[in-house]
């Protein structure tokens, strides 16, 4: 995950991602370039408020996420923590 993507998140989300992942090398999942890019894309969506299409609802987001355990790959990434910290106060 790029520090530029991280800087776009609200401060509380940044702090949670940093405290969870910095130092253990798992900021971007598997380390594969595709995973790193996917984590950055999710963080862009999360920080930009574009998780739900215009006129859409959280139900649509729920339906898209239900079949997935993690947003990217097969382990917890910064994208998962960023989504949690952003949605937790709302839901």
XYZ file of N, CA and C in Angstrom:
273
model
N 0.842 -1.168 0.000
C 0.000 0.000 0.000
C 0.890 1.235 0.000
N 0.468 2.204 -0.755
C 1.267 3.416 -0.823
C 0.918 4.355 0.328
N 1.904 5.119 0.752
C 1.650 6.090 1.815
C 0.728 7.191 1.320
N 0.717 7.425 0.009
C -0.192 8.418 -0.567
C -1.644 7.972 -0.380
N -1.928 6.706 -0.631
C -3.286 6.189 -0.434
C -3.668 6.281 1.037
N -2.758 5.894 1.906
C -3.020 5.929 3.344
C -3.326 7.347 3.820
N -2.639 8.318 3.275
C -2.821 9.702 3.726
C -4.195 10.262 3.374
N -4.920 9.609 2.493
C -6.247 10.090 2.099
C -7.342 9.642 3.066
N -7.028 8.709 3.927
C -8.009 8.214 4.892
C -8.169 9.200 6.040
N -9.311 9.146 6.728
C -9.460 9.961 7.942
C -8.363 9.585 8.946
N -8.012 10.518 9.794
C -6.911 10.317 10.744
C -7.095 9.057 11.589
N -8.302 8.836 12.071
C -8.541 7.649 12.910
C -8.282 6.366 12.122
N -8.686 6.332 10.870
C -8.446 5.154 10.031
C -6.955 4.982 9.760
N -6.262 6.078 9.489
C -4.813 6.013 9.287
C -4.127 5.426 10.510
N -4.503 5.921 11.683
C -3.877 5.456 12.923
C -4.122 3.965 13.140
N -5.340 3.520 12.863
C -5.651 2.103 13.055
C -4.867 1.238 12.076
N -4.807 1.643 10.817
C -4.038 0.879 9.832
C -2.569 0.832 10.230
N -2.010 1.972 10.604
C -0.593 2.014 10.984
C -0.315 1.140 12.208
N -1.175 1.228 13.207
C -0.921 0.453 14.425
C -1.098 -1.046 14.195
N -1.898 -1.413 13.220
C -2.144 -2.824 12.938
C -1.068 -3.423 12.050
N -0.593 -2.663 11.069
C 0.247 -3.257 10.031
C 1.683 -2.788 9.964
N 1.988 -1.581 10.346
C 3.353 -1.093 10.176
C 4.303 -1.952 11.003
N 5.344 -2.416 10.361
C 6.344 -3.218 11.050
C 6.234 -4.699 10.779
N 5.061 -5.173 10.327
C 4.994 -6.605 10.069
C 4.958 -6.924 8.579
N 5.048 -5.898 7.729
C 5.210 -6.116 6.302
C 3.975 -6.558 5.558
N 2.798 -6.432 6.140
C 1.608 -6.920 5.466
C 0.668 -5.795 5.036
N 1.193 -4.606 4.855
C 0.335 -3.492 4.454
C -0.417 -3.768 3.174
N 0.181 -4.468 2.247
C -0.436 -4.672 0.941
C -0.718 -6.131 0.647
N -0.937 -6.925 1.649
C -1.292 -8.321 1.413
C -0.084 -9.165 1.095
N -0.166 -9.918 0.013
C 0.839 -10.917 -0.318
C 2.166 -10.343 -0.792
N 2.176 -9.061 -1.113
C 3.384 -8.464 -1.658
C 3.398 -8.487 -3.175
N 2.432 -9.204 -3.772
C 2.315 -9.200 -5.231
C 1.866 -7.822 -5.694
N 2.381 -7.399 -6.825
C 2.056 -6.072 -7.346
C 0.548 -5.903 -7.555
N -0.113 -6.941 -8.029
C -1.564 -6.862 -8.254
C -2.313 -6.640 -6.945
N -1.873 -7.298 -5.868
C -2.515 -7.114 -4.567
C -2.279 -5.705 -4.033
N -1.060 -5.218 -4.196
C -0.744 -3.865 -3.740
C -1.621 -2.854 -4.462
N -1.782 -3.036 -5.751
C -2.625 -2.133 -6.541
C -4.081 -2.234 -6.093
N -4.556 -3.443 -5.839
C -5.943 -3.637 -5.409
C -6.183 -2.998 -4.037
N -5.225 -3.110 -3.128
C -5.351 -2.473 -1.814
C -5.444 -0.961 -1.992
N -4.576 -0.406 -2.825
C -4.612 1.039 -3.082
C -5.954 1.459 -3.685
N -6.486 0.656 -4.603
C -7.776 0.982 -5.229
C -8.897 0.977 -4.200
N -8.898 -0.011 -3.310
C -9.919 -0.051 -2.260
C -9.799 1.161 -1.353
N -8.585 1.517 -0.996
C -8.395 2.655 -0.103
C -8.833 3.948 -0.792
N -8.598 4.045 -2.091
C -9.089 5.211 -2.843
C -10.614 5.283 -2.770
N -11.282 4.149 -2.972
C -12.749 4.104 -2.886
C -13.223 4.496 -1.491
N -12.567 3.937 -0.493
C -12.961 4.187 0.897
C -12.764 5.655 1.254
N -11.606 6.195 0.920
C -11.314 7.580 1.294
C -12.112 8.576 0.463
N -12.486 8.186 -0.736
C -13.236 9.085 -1.607
C -14.733 9.011 -1.422
N -15.175 8.124 -0.550
C -16.607 7.987 -0.312
C -17.349 7.354 -1.473
N -16.645 6.599 -2.315
C -17.296 6.008 -3.483
C -17.520 4.505 -3.330
N -17.770 4.078 -2.109
C -18.038 2.656 -1.886
C -19.383 2.239 -2.462
N -20.295 3.174 -2.485
C -21.637 2.905 -2.989
C -21.853 3.811 -4.192
N -22.349 3.239 -5.280
C -22.611 4.025 -6.488
C -23.652 5.103 -6.195
N -23.596 6.203 -6.929
C -24.607 7.250 -6.728
C -26.020 6.669 -6.829
N -26.823 6.982 -5.847
C -28.178 6.437 -5.802
C -28.240 5.029 -5.232
N -27.097 4.481 -4.865
C -27.049 3.128 -4.330
C -27.258 3.111 -2.828
N -27.081 1.952 -2.245
C -27.285 1.813 -0.806
C -26.214 0.900 -0.223
N -26.158 0.881 1.095
C -25.222 -0.030 1.755
C -25.584 -1.482 1.489
N -26.835 -1.738 1.158
C -27.251 -3.103 0.835
C -26.475 -3.610 -0.388
N -26.270 -2.747 -1.374
C -25.498 -3.139 -2.556
C -24.057 -3.471 -2.173
N -23.484 -2.665 -1.311
C -22.120 -2.930 -0.840
C -22.085 -4.249 -0.085
N -23.069 -4.486 0.756
C -23.149 -5.730 1.509
C -23.223 -6.938 0.580
N -24.030 -6.842 -0.458
C -24.170 -7.947 -1.409
C -22.861 -8.214 -2.151
N -22.121 -7.148 -2.450
C -20.850 -7.316 -3.149
C -19.786 -7.936 -2.246
N -19.840 -7.612 -0.955
C -18.807 -8.076 -0.031
C -19.119 -9.418 0.624
N -20.385 -9.812 0.659
C -20.787 -11.026 1.370
C -20.004 -12.272 0.952
N -19.776 -12.519 -0.335
C -19.057 -13.752 -0.676
C -17.550 -13.705 -0.406
N -17.039 -12.577 0.036
C -15.606 -12.424 0.253
C -15.275 -12.426 1.747
N -14.179 -13.089 2.091
C -13.688 -13.025 3.460
C -12.848 -11.776 3.648
N -12.001 -11.485 2.678
C -11.124 -10.312 2.708
C -11.308 -9.523 1.418
N -11.036 -8.233 1.466
C -11.188 -7.413 0.268
C -10.191 -7.795 -0.815
N -8.964 -8.110 -0.408
C -7.908 -8.435 -1.364
C -7.204 -9.700 -0.899
N -7.178 -10.696 -1.738
C -6.430 -11.908 -1.435
C -7.041 -12.744 -0.325
N -6.165 -13.459 0.385
C -6.629 -14.422 1.382
C -6.154 -14.101 2.795
N -5.815 -12.828 3.019
C -5.416 -12.422 4.372
C -5.830 -10.979 4.609
N -5.873 -10.615 5.859
C -6.220 -9.256 6.246
C -5.212 -8.271 5.667
N -5.722 -7.183 5.085
C -4.850 -6.143 4.547
C -5.281 -4.788 5.090
N -4.517 -3.787 4.742
C -4.842 -2.422 5.135
C -6.209 -2.004 4.601
N -6.598 -2.530 3.459
C -7.911 -2.200 2.885
C -9.036 -2.662 3.811
N -8.913 -3.844 4.376
C -9.932 -4.365 5.293
C -10.045 -3.491 6.541
N -8.906 -3.139 7.104
C -8.894 -2.321 8.318
C -9.430 -0.923 8.021
N -9.063 -0.373 6.868
C -9.553 0.952 6.487
C -11.072 0.935 6.299
N -11.588 -0.107 5.664
C -13.042 -0.204 5.468
C -13.750 -0.333 6.815
N -13.231 -1.191 7.677
C -13.836 -1.350 9.002
C -13.856 -0.021 9.763
N -12.714 0.648 9.804
C -12.634 1.868 10.610
C -13.488 2.993 10.036
N -13.761 2.942 8.745
C -14.598 3.952 8.114
C -16.086 3.654 8.318
N -16.462 2.391 8.207
C -17.885 2.024 8.316
C -18.349 1.828 9.756
N -17.458 1.472 10.654
C -17.858 1.162 12.029
C -18.703 2.248 12.678
N -18.349 3.519 12.560
C -19.193 4.548 13.200
C -20.570 4.700 12.546
N -20.698 4.241 11.292
C -21.931 4.427 10.540
C -22.932 3.290 10.741
N -22.407 2.095 10.855
C -23.288 0.926 10.883
C -23.609 0.507 12.292
